[in-house]
Tab-separated table of N, CA and C in Angstrom:
chain	number	residue	atom	x	y	z
A	1	UNK	N	0.839	-1.192	0.000
A	1	UNK	CA	0.000	0.000	0.000
A	1	UNK	C	0.878	1.248	0.000
A	2	UNK	N	0.323	2.318	-0.511
A	2	UNK	CA	1.030	3.599	-0.602
A	2	UNK	C	0.255	4.650	0.181
A	3	UNK	N	0.971	5.437	0.962
A	3	UNK	CA	0.377	6.525	1.726
A	3	UNK	C	1.039	7.829	1.308
A	4	UNK	N	0.219	8.826	0.991
A	4	UNK	CA	0.697	10.159	0.652
A	4	UNK	C	0.244	11.087	1.776
A	5	UNK	N	1.137	11.978	2.214
A	5	UNK	CA	0.764	12.864	3.312
A	5	UNK	C	1.255	14.288	3.079
A	6	UNK	N	0.622	15.210	3.777
A	6	UNK	CA	1.012	16.613	3.794
A	6	UNK	C	1.053	17.060	5.243
A	7	UNK	N	1.920	18.014	5.534
A	7	UNK	CA	2.026	18.516	6.902
A	7	UNK	C	2.209	20.024	6.888
A	8	UNK	N	1.774	20.673	7.967
A	8	UNK	CA	1.957	22.106	8.141
A	8	UNK	C	2.001	22.402	9.628
A	9	UNK	N	2.917	23.270	10.035
A	9	UNK	CA	2.970	23.708	11.429
A	9	UNK	C	3.559	25.105	11.492
A	10	UNK	N	3.322	25.775	12.602
A	10	UNK	CA	3.927	27.069	12.879
A	10	UNK	C	4.488	27.029	14.291
A	11	UNK	N	5.694	27.560	14.447
A	11	UNK	CA	6.353	27.572	15.739
A	11	UNK	C	6.833	28.985	16.026
A	12	UNK	N	6.611	29.456	17.246
A	12	UNK	CA	7.135	30.751	17.665
A	12	UNK	C	8.492	30.526	18.315
A	13	UNK	N	9.505	31.220	17.812
A	13	UNK	CA	10.858	31.118	18.340
A	13	UNK	C	11.255	32.472	18.902
A	14	UNK	N	11.784	32.491	20.120
A	14	UNK	CA	12.187	33.728	20.771
A	14	UNK	C	13.701	33.735	20.945
A	15	UNK	N	14.389	34.451	20.074
A	15	UNK	CA	15.845	34.608	20.161
A	15	UNK	C	16.162	36.100	20.312
A	16	UNK	N	15.686	36.685	21.380
A	16	UNK	CA	15.850	38.118	21.570
A	16	UNK	C	14.740	38.917	20.912
A	17	UNK	N	13.950	38.275	20.110
A	17	UNK	CA	12.796	38.852	19.433
A	17	UNK	C	11.953	37.703	18.911
A	18	UNK	N	10.664	37.824	18.967
A	18	UNK	CA	9.781	36.723	18.580
A	18	UNK	C	9.699	36.591	17.062
A	19	UNK	N	9.744	35.359	16.581
A	19	UNK	CA	9.625	35.085	15.151
A	19	UNK	C	8.706	33.896	14.950
A	20	UNK	N	7.831	33.988	13.974
A	20	UNK	CA	6.935	32.893	13.615
A	20	UNK	C	7.595	32.105	12.483
A	21	UNK	N	7.769	30.794	12.679
A	21	UNK	CA	8.439	29.957	11.691
A	21	UNK	C	7.457	28.914	11.154
A	22	UNK	N	6.919	29.123	9.950
A	22	UNK	CA	6.044	28.113	9.353
A	22	UNK	C	6.865	27.002	8.681
A	23	UNK	N	6.336	25.789	8.758
A	23	UNK	CA	6.955	24.616	8.146
A	23	UNK	C	5.862	23.869	7.389
A	24	UNK	N	6.146	23.499	6.133
A	24	UNK	CA	5.196	22.659	5.399
A	24	UNK	C	5.976	21.562	4.690
A	25	UNK	N	5.274	20.464	4.400
A	25	UNK	CA	5.953	19.361	3.742
A	25	UNK	C	5.000	18.402	3.068
A	26	UNK	N	5.583	17.542	2.241
A	26	UNK	CA	4.858	16.497	1.519
A	26	UNK	C	5.692	15.227	1.571
A	27	UNK	N	5.025	14.092	1.500
A	27	UNK	CA	5.787	12.853	1.489
A	27	UNK	C	4.972	11.676	1.014
A	28	UNK	N	5.673	10.571	0.818
A	28	UNK	CA	5.034	9.330	0.396
A	28	UNK	C	5.710	8.169	1.126
A	29	UNK	N	4.905	7.183	1.520
A	29	UNK	CA	5.406	5.970	2.170
A	29	UNK	C	4.865	4.775	1.387
A	30	UNK	N	5.762	3.888	1.003
A	30	UNK	CA	5.386	2.664	0.292
A	30	UNK	C	5.643	1.489	1.226
A	31	UNK	N	4.601	0.742	1.567
A	31	UNK	CA	4.733	-0.429	2.428
A	31	UNK	C	4.944	-1.674	1.580
A	32	UNK	N	5.960	-2.451	1.937
A	32	UNK	CA	6.241	-3.723	1.278
A	32	UNK	C	5.967	-4.817	2.305
A	33	UNK	N	4.745	-5.332	2.297
A	33	UNK	CA	4.309	-6.285	3.316
A	33	UNK	C	5.143	-7.562	3.328
A	34	UNK	N	5.524	-8.074	2.168
A	34	UNK	CA	6.290	-9.320	2.095
A	34	UNK	C	7.650	-9.195	2.778
A	35	UNK	N	8.206	-7.989	2.811
A	35	UNK	CA	9.508	-7.760	3.434
A	35	UNK	C	9.380	-7.080	4.800
A	36	UNK	N	8.157	-6.822	5.256
A	36	UNK	CA	7.905	-6.097	6.503
A	36	UNK	C	8.706	-4.789	6.528
A	37	UNK	N	8.625	-4.057	5.409
A	37	UNK	CA	9.446	-2.860	5.233
A	37	UNK	C	8.605	-1.697	4.718
A	38	UNK	N	8.961	-0.501	5.148
A	38	UNK	CA	8.380	0.734	4.624
A	38	UNK	C	9.498	1.555	3.995
A	39	UNK	N	9.271	2.041	2.786
A	39	UNK	CA	10.186	2.971	2.127
A	39	UNK	C	9.527	4.345	2.161
A	40	UNK	N	10.308	5.372	2.470
A	40	UNK	CA	9.705	6.695	2.563
A	40	UNK	C	10.565	7.752	1.881
A	41	UNK	N	9.882	8.796	1.422
A	41	UNK	CA	10.518	9.948	0.796
A	41	UNK	C	9.704	11.166	1.204
A	42	UNK	N	10.383	12.175	1.744
A	42	UNK	CA	9.674	13.358	2.211
A	42	UNK	C	10.398	14.636	1.852
A	43	UNK	N	9.627	15.700	1.727
A	43	UNK	CA	10.155	17.039	1.469
A	43	UNK	C	9.560	17.972	2.509
A	44	UNK	N	10.380	18.846	3.077
A	44	UNK	CA	9.908	19.812	4.069
A	44	UNK	C	10.593	21.148	3.814
A	45	UNK	N	9.819	22.248	3.871
A	45	UNK	CA	10.382	23.591	3.740
A	45	UNK	C	10.164	24.342	5.047
A	46	UNK	N	11.261	24.877	5.588
A	46	UNK	CA	11.233	25.642	6.830
A	46	UNK	C	11.493	27.098	6.454
A	47	UNK	N	10.541	27.966	6.764
A	47	UNK	CA	10.620	29.369	6.367
A	47	UNK	C	11.253	30.190	7.495
A	48	UNK	N	12.536	30.475	7.348
A	48	UNK	CA	13.283	31.230	8.356
A	48	UNK	C	13.466	32.688	7.956
A	49	UNK	N	12.578	33.208	7.101
A	49	UNK	CA	12.695	34.579	6.619
A	49	UNK	C	12.782	35.596	7.751
A	50	UNK	N	11.985	35.436	8.799
A	50	UNK	CA	11.985	36.401	9.900
A	50	UNK	C	13.274	36.339	10.718
A	51	UNK	N	13.966	35.203	10.711
A	51	UNK	CA	15.184	35.052	11.517
A	51	UNK	C	16.453	35.352	10.725
A	52	UNK	N	16.611	34.702	9.573
A	52	UNK	CA	17.856	34.841	8.813
A	52	UNK	C	17.619	35.214	7.351
A	53	UNK	N	16.372	35.409	6.965
A	53	UNK	CA	16.082	35.822	5.596
A	53	UNK	C	16.186	34.727	4.558
A	54	UNK	N	16.049	33.460	4.983
A	54	UNK	CA	16.155	32.340	4.047
A	54	UNK	C	15.101	31.289	4.327
A	55	UNK	N	14.912	30.438	3.345
A	55	UNK	CA	14.085	29.246	3.499
A	55	UNK	C	15.005	28.039	3.406
A	56	UNK	N	14.717	27.024	4.194
A	56	UNK	CA	15.531	25.809	4.204
A	56	UNK	C	14.700	24.672	3.632
A	57	UNK	N	15.258	23.960	2.653
A	57	UNK	CA	14.599	22.802	2.055
A	57	UNK	C	15.280	21.538	2.573
A	58	UNK	N	14.460	20.576	3.028
A	58	UNK	CA	14.987	19.324	3.577
A	58	UNK	C	14.331	18.159	2.840
A	59	UNK	N	15.143	17.244	2.318
A	59	UNK	CA	14.645	16.026	1.680
A	59	UNK	C	15.117	14.849	2.521
A	60	UNK	N	14.169	13.984	2.885
A	60	UNK	CA	14.469	12.825	3.711
A	60	UNK	C	14.022	11.572	2.975
A	61	UNK	N	14.874	10.554	2.958
A	61	UNK	CA	14.530	9.292	2.332
A	61	UNK	C	15.102	8.171	3.193
A	62	UNK	N	14.429	7.033	3.172
A	62	UNK	CA	14.954	5.920	3.944
A	62	UNK	C	14.026	4.726	3.937
A	63	UNK	N	14.347	3.794	4.817
A	63	UNK	CA	13.566	2.569	4.937
A	63	UNK	C	13.445	2.211	6.414
A	64	UNK	N	12.347	1.559	6.748
A	64	UNK	CA	12.134	1.039	8.103
A	64	UNK	C	11.765	-0.425	7.968
A	65	UNK	N	12.500	-1.262	8.678
A	65	UNK	CA	12.237	-2.706	8.655
A	65	UNK	C	11.695	-3.104	10.019
A	66	UNK	N	10.574	-3.784	10.029
A	66	UNK	CA	9.980	-4.297	11.268
A	66	UNK	C	10.369	-5.759	11.456
A	67	UNK	N	10.811	-6.070	12.660
A	67	UNK	CA	11.132	-7.479	12.957
A	67	UNK	C	10.858	-7.789	14.387
């Protein structure tokens, strides 16, 4: 089975001044039942414009084996 997901959050960070940091992402998980394994791939963007004037892109990929 395949699962597609989306995420969104906002965090207030106080480093001498308050900043709102929104984070959004998308991902997919593919379950391989015969191998008791999940393969995943995700993308997340962290908007640090208020703190450092940049956005950070994060790509995560991997596998999880259940035993």
